[in-house]
Short mmCIF file of C-alpha atoms in Angstrom, two decimals:
data_model
loop_
_atom_site.label_atom_id
_atom_site.label_comp_id
_atom_site.label_asym_id
_atom_site.label_seq_id
_atom_site.Cartn_x
_atom_site.Cartn_y
_atom_site.Cartn_z
CA MET A 53 7.60 18.96 -2.42
CA ARG A 54 8.04 15.59 -0.76
CA ALA A 55 10.47 12.86 -1.65
CA PHE A 56 11.12 9.28 -0.66
CA LEU A 57 14.37 7.38 -1.00
CA ILE A 58 14.00 3.64 -0.58
CA VAL A 59 17.03 1.45 -0.05
CA GLY A 60 16.69 -1.85 -1.92
CA ASN A 61 19.42 -3.94 -0.30
CA LYS A 62 19.13 -6.81 -2.76
CA ALA A 63 17.07 -5.20 -5.53
CA PHE A 64 18.53 -6.22 -8.90
CA THR A 65 20.58 -3.82 -10.95
CA ARG A 66 19.87 -5.58 -14.24
CA PRO A 67 16.59 -6.32 -16.07
CA PHE A 68 14.55 -9.08 -14.42
CA ASN A 69 11.64 -11.42 -15.08
CA LEU A 70 8.33 -9.59 -14.70
CA ASN A 71 6.71 -12.90 -13.73
CA ASP A 72 8.88 -13.07 -10.62
CA ILE A 73 9.21 -9.55 -9.29
CA PRO A 74 9.94 -10.62 -5.67
CA GLY A 75 12.66 -12.91 -7.06
CA ALA A 76 14.50 -9.83 -8.35
CA GLY A 77 15.83 -9.04 -4.86
CA ARG A 78 12.36 -8.10 -3.56
CA MET A 79 11.75 -5.59 -6.32
CA ASP A 80 8.05 -5.91 -5.37
CA ILE A 81 8.77 -3.73 -2.34
CA MET A 82 10.28 -1.05 -4.59
CA CYS A 83 7.20 -1.19 -6.83
CA ARG A 84 4.76 -0.85 -3.96
CA CYS A 85 6.73 2.09 -2.59
CA VAL A 86 6.53 3.88 -5.93
CA SER A 87 2.82 3.15 -6.14
CA GLN A 88 1.98 4.39 -2.66
CA ALA A 89 4.24 7.42 -2.91
CA LEU A 90 2.83 8.69 -6.20
CA PHE A 91 -0.77 7.59 -6.55
CA VAL A 92 -4.01 8.73 -5.02
CA SER A 93 -7.44 7.70 -6.27
CA HIS A 94 -7.49 8.50 -10.00
CA GLY A 95 -4.53 10.80 -9.71
CA ILE A 96 -0.79 11.25 -9.28
CA ARG A 97 0.89 13.53 -6.76
CA LYS A 98 2.82 16.04 -8.84
CA ASP A 99 4.77 17.25 -5.83
CA VAL A 100 6.48 13.91 -5.15
CA GLU A 101 9.76 12.34 -6.26
CA VAL A 102 10.70 8.73 -5.54
CA TYR A 103 14.31 7.56 -5.51
CA LEU A 104 14.95 3.80 -5.57
CA PHE A 105 18.47 3.10 -4.44
CA LEU A 106 19.26 -0.35 -5.77
CA LEU A 107 22.08 -2.29 -4.17
CA GLY A 108 21.50 -5.78 -5.56
CA GLN A 109 23.45 -7.80 -8.07
CA PRO A 110 25.11 -7.61 -10.55
CA ASP A 111 26.04 -3.95 -10.93
CA PRO A 112 25.30 -1.80 -7.86
CA PRO A 113 24.71 0.93 -7.01
CA LYS A 114 22.06 2.28 -9.36
CA CYS A 115 19.37 4.79 -8.62
CA VAL A 116 16.02 5.05 -10.37
CA LEU A 117 14.12 8.31 -10.00
CA ILE A 118 10.43 8.75 -10.79
CA ARG A 119 8.92 12.22 -10.78
CA GLY A 120 5.19 12.57 -10.21
CA SER A 121 5.11 15.82 -12.15
CA GLU A 122 6.41 14.25 -15.34
CA VAL A 123 5.74 10.55 -15.39
CA LYS A 124 3.38 9.16 -18.04
CA ARG A 125 1.63 5.84 -18.54
CA LEU A 126 2.37 4.72 -15.01
CA ALA A 127 -0.27 2.55 -13.29
CA PRO A 128 -0.37 1.64 -9.61
CA ASP A 129 0.02 -2.13 -10.07
CA GLU A 130 3.37 -3.77 -9.30
CA ARG A 131 3.91 -5.20 -12.75
CA ASN A 132 3.42 -1.89 -14.53
CA ILE A 133 5.88 -0.14 -12.24
CA ALA A 134 8.30 -3.06 -12.50
CA GLY A 135 8.12 -2.67 -16.28
CA HIS A 136 9.33 0.92 -15.98
CA ILE A 137 12.15 -0.05 -13.60
CA ASN A 138 13.08 -2.91 -15.88
CA LYS A 139 13.33 -0.62 -18.86
CA ALA A 140 15.49 1.82 -16.91
CA LEU A 141 17.83 -1.04 -15.94
CA SER A 142 18.32 -1.95 -19.58
CA PHE A 143 20.23 1.30 -20.22
CA ASP A 144 23.92 1.96 -19.69
CA VAL A 145 24.42 4.29 -16.78
CA ASP A 146 26.91 6.85 -15.55
CA GLU A 147 26.78 9.40 -12.76
CA ASN A 148 24.45 11.71 -14.71
CA TRP A 149 20.68 11.24 -14.69
CA LYS A 150 19.48 9.73 -17.94
CA GLU A 151 15.78 10.04 -18.79
CA VAL A 152 14.62 6.66 -20.07
CA HIS A 153 10.90 7.46 -20.22
CA SER A 154 8.88 10.59 -19.38
CA GLY A 155 9.65 11.27 -15.76
CA VAL A 156 11.75 8.12 -15.22
CA TYR A 157 15.51 8.53 -14.78
CA ILE A 158 18.45 6.31 -13.94
CA ALA A 159 22.02 7.02 -12.82
CA ARG A 160 24.86 5.41 -10.98
CA LYS A 161 25.29 7.40 -7.80
CA LYS A 162 27.17 6.82 -4.61
CA LEU A 163 24.77 7.27 -1.72
CA GLU A 164 26.80 10.12 -0.26
CA ASP A 165 26.83 11.97 -3.59
CA LEU A 166 23.12 11.43 -4.08
CA LEU A 167 22.29 12.67 -0.58
CA LYS A 168 24.63 15.63 -0.98
CA ASP A 169 22.69 16.66 -4.08
CA LEU A 170 19.32 16.04 -2.49
CA CYS A 171 20.25 18.04 0.60
CA LYS A 172 20.24 21.16 -1.54
CA GLU A 173 16.57 20.68 -2.20
CA TYR A 174 15.27 18.68 0.73
CA GLU A 175 15.57 18.14 4.45
CA VAL A 176 16.58 14.52 4.99
CA TYR A 177 14.68 12.42 7.53
CA TYR A 178 15.66 8.85 8.24
CA MET A 179 12.81 6.49 9.16
CA ARG A 180 13.76 4.09 11.93
CA GLU A 181 11.71 2.45 14.61
CA ASP A 182 13.35 4.29 17.48
CA GLY A 183 12.91 7.75 15.99
CA GLU A 184 10.75 10.68 17.00
CA GLU A 185 7.05 10.34 16.25
CA LEU A 186 6.52 11.63 12.74
CA SER A 187 3.14 13.07 13.70
CA LYS A 188 4.88 15.46 16.10
CA VAL A 189 7.59 16.74 13.77
CA THR A 190 7.31 19.82 11.57
CA PHE A 191 8.49 19.27 8.03
CA GLU A 192 9.56 21.54 5.23
CA ARG A 193 10.34 19.83 1.93
CA PRO A 194 11.09 16.47 3.55
CA LEU A 195 12.94 13.58 1.96
CA PHE A 196 12.24 10.36 3.85
CA VAL A 197 14.86 7.63 3.68
CA ILE A 198 13.39 4.16 4.26
CA GLY A 199 14.87 0.66 4.24
CA ASP A 200 13.27 -2.36 2.59
CA HIS A 201 12.55 -5.70 4.33
CA ILE A 202 16.19 -5.94 5.41
CA GLY A 203 16.24 -2.41 6.78
CA VAL A 204 19.41 -0.43 6.33
CA ILE A 205 22.80 -1.99 7.04
CA LYS A 206 25.16 -0.19 9.39
CA GLU A 207 27.56 1.03 6.72
CA VAL A 208 24.74 2.60 4.69
CA GLU A 209 23.07 3.97 7.80
CA GLU A 210 26.18 5.88 8.79
CA LYS A 211 26.11 7.70 5.48
CA ILE A 212 22.43 8.54 5.85
CA LEU A 213 22.95 9.84 9.37
CA ASN A 214 25.59 12.25 8.09
CA PHE A 215 22.84 14.03 6.18
CA ALA A 216 19.75 13.37 8.29
CA LYS A 217 18.15 16.21 10.18
CA LYS A 218 16.24 13.76 12.36
CA ILE A 219 15.26 10.13 12.81
CA VAL A 220 11.50 9.66 12.69
CA LYS A 221 9.14 6.74 13.19
CA VAL A 222 5.55 6.27 12.12
CA SER A 223 4.30 3.56 14.46
CA GLU A 224 5.13 1.36 17.44
CA ILE A 225 4.58 -1.58 15.11
CA SER A 226 7.19 -2.45 12.49
CA LEU A 227 5.48 -1.68 9.22
CA MET A 228 6.34 -2.37 5.61
CA ALA A 229 8.12 0.43 3.74
CA GLU A 230 5.11 1.33 1.59
CA GLN A 231 2.92 1.59 4.70
CA CYS A 232 5.36 4.10 6.18
CA ILE A 233 5.00 6.13 2.99
CA VAL A 234 1.19 6.09 3.12
CA ILE A 235 1.26 7.27 6.72
CA ALA A 236 3.83 10.00 6.02
CA HIS A 237 1.57 11.35 3.27
CA TYR A 238 -1.46 11.09 5.55
CA GLU A 239 0.18 13.05 8.34
CA LEU A 240 1.54 15.68 5.97
CA ASP A 241 -1.73 16.02 4.07
CA LYS A 242 -3.58 16.61 7.34
CA ARG A 243 -1.49 19.62 8.14
CA ALA A 244 -1.45 21.10 4.65
CA LYS A 245 -2.84 24.57 5.23
CA ASP A 246 -5.24 24.50 2.38
CA LEU A 247 -6.19 21.01 1.32
CA LYS A 248 -8.24 22.32 -1.58
CA THR A 249 -5.13 23.94 -2.99
CA LEU A 250 -3.19 20.74 -2.43
CA LYS A 251 -5.85 18.81 -4.29
CA ASN A 252 -6.07 21.20 -7.20
CA LYS A 253 -2.46 22.18 -7.58
CA ASP A 254 -0.48 19.17 -6.54
CA ILE A 255 -2.51 16.26 -7.83
CA ARG A 256 -2.76 15.42 -11.50
CA LEU A 257 -6.01 13.60 -12.17
CA PHE A 258 -6.43 11.02 -14.89
CA MET B 176 -10.71 -7.98 15.65
CA ARG B 177 -10.80 -5.79 12.58
CA ALA B 178 -12.23 -6.61 9.17
CA PHE B 179 -12.31 -5.05 5.74
CA LEU B 180 -14.83 -5.71 3.01
CA ILE B 181 -13.78 -4.45 -0.39
CA VAL B 182 -16.27 -4.14 -3.22
CA GLY B 183 -14.73 -5.17 -6.54
CA ASN B 184 -17.23 -3.78 -9.02
CA LYS B 185 -15.67 -5.45 -12.04
CA ALA B 186 -13.36 -7.97 -10.36
CA PHE B 187 -13.58 -11.27 -12.22
CA THR B 188 -15.49 -14.20 -10.78
CA ARG B 189 -13.54 -16.78 -12.77
CA PRO B 190 -9.82 -17.65 -12.87
CA PHE B 191 -7.73 -15.06 -14.69
CA ASN B 192 -4.31 -14.54 -16.23
CA LEU B 193 -1.72 -13.83 -13.55
CA ASN B 194 0.28 -11.84 -16.12
CA ASP B 195 -2.54 -9.33 -16.40
CA ILE B 196 -4.01 -8.87 -12.93
CA PRO B 197 -5.41 -5.36 -13.62
CA GLY B 198 -7.09 -6.81 -16.73
CA ALA B 199 -9.15 -9.09 -14.50
CA GLY B 200 -11.50 -6.23 -13.58
CA ARG B 201 -8.82 -4.42 -11.56
CA MET B 202 -8.06 -7.45 -9.43
CA ASP B 203 -4.78 -5.65 -8.59
CA ILE B 204 -6.75 -3.39 -6.26
CA MET B 205 -8.18 -6.42 -4.44
CA CYS B 206 -4.65 -7.85 -4.08
CA ARG B 207 -3.21 -4.63 -2.68
CA CYS B 208 -6.08 -4.40 -0.21
CA VAL B 209 -5.38 -7.93 1.06
CA SER B 210 -1.69 -7.13 1.34
CA GLN B 211 -2.12 -3.90 3.25
CA ALA B 212 -4.84 -5.28 5.50
CA LEU B 213 -2.92 -8.37 6.60
CA PHE B 214 0.79 -7.67 6.46
CA VAL B 215 3.16 -5.72 8.65
CA SER B 216 6.94 -5.94 8.42
CA HIS B 217 7.82 -9.64 8.63
CA GLY B 218 4.44 -10.53 10.06
CA ILE B 219 0.71 -11.04 9.55
CA ARG B 220 -2.04 -9.49 11.63
CA LYS B 221 -3.85 -12.43 13.19
CA ASP B 222 -6.76 -10.26 14.27
CA VAL B 223 -7.79 -9.28 10.72
CA GLU B 224 -10.22 -10.73 8.19
CA VAL B 225 -10.49 -9.51 4.60
CA TYR B 226 -13.62 -10.02 2.52
CA LEU B 227 -13.35 -9.43 -1.23
CA PHE B 228 -16.83 -8.99 -2.67
CA LEU B 229 -16.43 -9.70 -6.37
CA LEU B 230 -19.07 -8.41 -8.74
CA GLY B 231 -17.37 -8.86 -12.12
CA GLN B 232 -18.07 -11.27 -14.95
CA PRO B 233 -19.00 -14.03 -15.58
CA ASP B 234 -20.57 -15.36 -12.40
CA PRO B 235 -21.20 -12.73 -9.69
CA PRO B 236 -21.49 -12.37 -6.80
CA LYS B 237 -18.68 -14.32 -5.16
CA CYS B 238 -16.92 -13.53 -1.94
CA VAL B 239 -13.36 -14.50 -1.04
CA LEU B 240 -12.42 -14.42 2.63
CA ILE B 241 -8.83 -14.45 3.91
CA ARG B 242 -8.19 -14.83 7.64
CA GLY B 243 -4.94 -13.53 9.06
CA SER B 244 -5.07 -16.04 11.89
CA GLU B 245 -5.08 -19.04 9.56
CA VAL B 246 -3.60 -18.16 6.21
CA LYS B 247 -0.38 -19.85 5.13
CA ARG B 248 2.14 -19.24 2.36
CA LEU B 249 0.75 -15.80 1.61
CA ALA B 250 3.24 -13.13 0.53
CA PRO B 251 2.57 -9.40 0.23
CA ASP B 252 3.15 -9.14 -3.53
CA GLU B 253 0.19 -8.80 -5.87
CA ARG B 254 0.93 -11.91 -7.89
CA ASN B 255 1.12 -14.18 -4.87
CA ILE B 256 -2.19 -12.92 -3.53
CA ALA B 257 -3.74 -13.09 -7.00
CA GLY B 258 -2.65 -16.74 -7.13
CA HIS B 259 -4.66 -17.48 -4.00
CA ILE B 260 -7.72 -15.63 -5.33
CA ASN B 261 -7.34 -17.42 -8.66
CA LYS B 262 -7.29 -20.78 -6.97
CA ALA B 263 -10.38 -19.93 -4.94
CA LEU B 264 -12.19 -18.92 -8.14
CA SER B 265 -11.46 -22.31 -9.69
CA PHE B 266 -13.82 -24.03 -7.19
CA ASP B 267 -17.55 -24.50 -7.50
CA VAL B 268 -19.32 -22.32 -4.98
CA ASP B 269 -22.56 -22.25 -3.05
CA GLU B 270 -23.75 -20.09 -0.16
CA ASN B 271 -21.57 -21.92 2.38
CA TRP B 272 -17.95 -20.97 2.94
CA LYS B 273 -15.62 -23.47 1.36
CA GLU B 274 -11.99 -23.52 2.53
CA VAL B 275 -9.79 -23.76 -0.57
CA HIS B 276 -6.44 -23.25 1.17
CA SER B 277 -5.47 -22.67 4.81
CA GLY B 278 -7.33 -19.53 5.79
CA VAL B 279 -8.73 -18.80 2.31
CA TYR B 280 -12.48 -19.32 1.75
CA ILE B 281 -14.97 -18.71 -1.03
CA ALA B 282 -18.76 -18.59 -1.15
CA ARG B 283 -21.56 -17.13 -3.18
CA LYS B 284 -23.25 -14.63 -0.90
CA LYS B 285 -25.75 -11.88 -1.51
CA LEU B 286 -24.38 -8.69 0.00
CA GLU B 287 -27.31 -8.36 2.39
CA ASP B 288 -26.85 -11.92 3.66
CA LEU B 289 -23.12 -11.44 4.06
CA LEU B 290 -23.55 -8.19 5.98
CA LYS B 291 -26.29 -9.72 8.11
CA ASP B 292 -23.87 -12.45 9.15
CA LEU B 293 -21.01 -10.05 9.70
CA CYS B 294 -23.16 -7.74 11.80
CA LYS B 295 -23.28 -10.43 14.47
CA GLU B 296 -19.55 -10.15 14.90
CA TYR B 297 -18.66 -6.64 13.79
CA GLU B 298 -19.83 -3.06 13.74
CA VAL B 299 -20.11 -2.00 10.11
CA TYR B 300 -18.53 1.27 8.98
CA TYR B 301 -18.86 2.51 5.44
CA MET B 302 -15.90 4.50 4.09
CA ARG B 303 -16.99 7.42 1.96
CA GLU B 304 -15.42 10.79 1.34
CA ASP B 305 -18.14 12.75 3.09
CA GLY B 306 -18.10 10.70 6.29
CA GLU B 307 -17.01 11.53 9.80
CA GLU B 308 -13.27 11.72 10.36
CA LEU B 309 -12.11 8.22 11.22
CA SER B 310 -9.52 9.58 13.63
CA LYS B 311 -12.33 10.98 15.79
CA VAL B 312 -14.53 7.88 15.94
CA THR B 313 -14.38 5.19 18.62
CA PHE B 314 -14.41 1.68 17.25
CA GLU B 315 -15.17 -1.70 18.71
CA ARG B 316 -14.65 -4.65 16.38
CA PRO B 317 -15.01 -2.57 13.23
CA LEU B 318 -15.68 -3.89 9.73
CA PHE B 319 -14.82 -1.25 7.14
CA VAL B 320 -16.61 -1.42 3.81
CA ILE B 321 -14.62 0.19 0.99
CA GLY B 322 -15.22 0.59 -2.73
CA ASP B 323 -12.62 0.01 -5.44
CA HIS B 324 -11.65 2.53 -8.15
CA ILE B 325 -15.31 2.79 -9.20
CA GLY B 326 -16.49 3.34 -5.65
CA VAL B 327 -19.80 1.78 -4.69
CA ILE B 328 -22.81 2.04 -6.99
CA LYS B 329 -26.07 3.36 -5.56
CA GLU B 330 -27.85 0.04 -5.43
CA VAL B 331 -25.02 -1.59 -3.49
CA GLU B 332 -24.60 1.45 -1.28
CA GLU B 333 -28.22 1.28 -0.14
CA LYS B 334 -27.66 -2.23 1.12
CA ILE B 335 -24.50 -1.24 2.96
CA LEU B 336 -26.21 1.74 4.58
CA ASN B 337 -28.87 -0.59 5.99
CA PHE B 338 -26.19 -2.16 8.12
CA ALA B 339 -23.71 0.67 8.63
CA LYS B 340 -23.36 2.24 12.04
CA LYS B 341 -21.59 5.24 10.55
CA ILE B 342 -19.99 6.65 7.42
CA VAL B 343 -16.33 7.48 7.98
CA LYS B 344 -13.59 9.10 5.91
CA VAL B 345 -9.85 8.98 6.27
CA SER B 346 -8.69 12.06 4.37
CA GLU B 347 -9.79 15.15 2.49
CA ILE B 348 -8.00 13.69 -0.50
CA SER B 349 -9.55 10.80 -2.42
CA LEU B 350 -7.24 7.91 -1.71
CA MET B 351 -6.92 4.43 -3.13
CA ALA B 352 -8.72 1.66 -1.23
CA GLU B 353 -5.51 0.10 0.13
CA GLN B 354 -4.35 3.49 1.42
CA CYS B 355 -7.59 3.82 3.38
CA ILE B 356 -6.85 0.44 4.93
CA VAL B 357 -3.31 1.41 5.94
CA ILE B 358 -4.61 4.59 7.57
CA ALA B 359 -7.43 2.77 9.38
CA HIS B 360 -4.87 0.37 10.87
CA TYR B 361 -2.59 3.27 11.77
CA GLU B 362 -5.31 5.16 13.60
CA LEU B 363 -6.54 2.03 15.39
CA ASP B 364 -3.03 0.88 16.31
CA LYS B 365 -2.31 4.28 17.84
CA ARG B 366 -5.15 3.92 20.27
CA ALA B 367 -4.59 0.27 21.14
CA LYS B 368 -4.26 0.36 24.92
CA ASP B 369 -1.21 -1.76 25.07
CA LEU B 370 0.79 -1.84 21.88
CA LYS B 371 3.16 -4.44 23.25
CA THR B 372 0.23 -6.81 23.73
CA LEU B 373 -0.97 -6.02 20.22
CA LYS B 374 2.46 -6.79 18.86
CA ASN B 375 2.89 -10.03 20.76
CA LYS B 376 -0.63 -11.40 20.63
CA ASP B 377 -2.08 -10.18 17.38
CA ILE B 378 0.84 -10.33 15.00
CA ARG B 379 2.24 -13.58 13.72
CA LEU B 380 5.88 -13.13 12.78
CA PHE B 381 7.62 -15.05 10.03
#
């Protein structure tokens, strides 16, 4: 299993206009992260979960979870993914995960509570530009925490660091969040012992 | 310099509805390729050109060129990029490049003529799943030719192979076109002799 948690510093916590996805607190970044985390050519990675941690107005924090093993009728384009997020944001939330569509969940979670839960299942790695080179780190069930265009503010970062096993970086160049995800998959795929098994078992073709 | 040429087998050659970008012959793939080829975090790669070779209805072939060194008011979201492509498609075209916006050009080019021109400036590499591992190939001014969700049909492939120096692959897993682009950049960035120079000289920050 692999997971990604993306911090959307301004990403809206109410439904938004699908004709202006960037205007919803740069929800376009969230959409591209979902797309690049879950999709391969004509298939979805069943072994991946994506957590969007939304901190924008008017009702933060909310977390949207999309599971590759369960999600249906998801396409890789931004508007399709935004439609799913939008629908999730139209529901009332509490601290329990509510399934709003096959494989799409929403809850109100404090970051520390969310990470505490996720720590039971994953090793937490925080992506920051001064970290260890990802290509040289050994991973077992990693959860990568990544900031959006703003990065991660100090107060949020402190919470992440309480749970993080390591800080890792993907490149000397500052890349966009979705590019970090593509490269993390690439590096992890390379070292998968049996890529045929990975292809057959962990990717759902459509 | 690096360049990418993406073959859009069904990508429309007339203006389309920005509310249904995938419906325009999977123009969403073209948009994501432009985004991932040109953008880094808060910056644009000045040393990159993207060629979208559009073969869809009603008036193929048309080629849209976007130059990282010149383009203005481009954002990484699909709809913004689609807007630029849409505008380009609203112009009459002939075999000469016409600049329709800073750094955005359109022309009607036969693939063989386009590749013949590009060969003067670039070494052509064709991305296909049975190629040599990209991470093990040495590149000098590469142009990567990549198919969309359909791939590249035989007739088009023959033309590409006439100009290609090598066939290269990025992964054992079939990836989406934009993911291949991200990985090509990643591998080439890694071996850039002086990453600081690359960052300062070849990336335009905004």
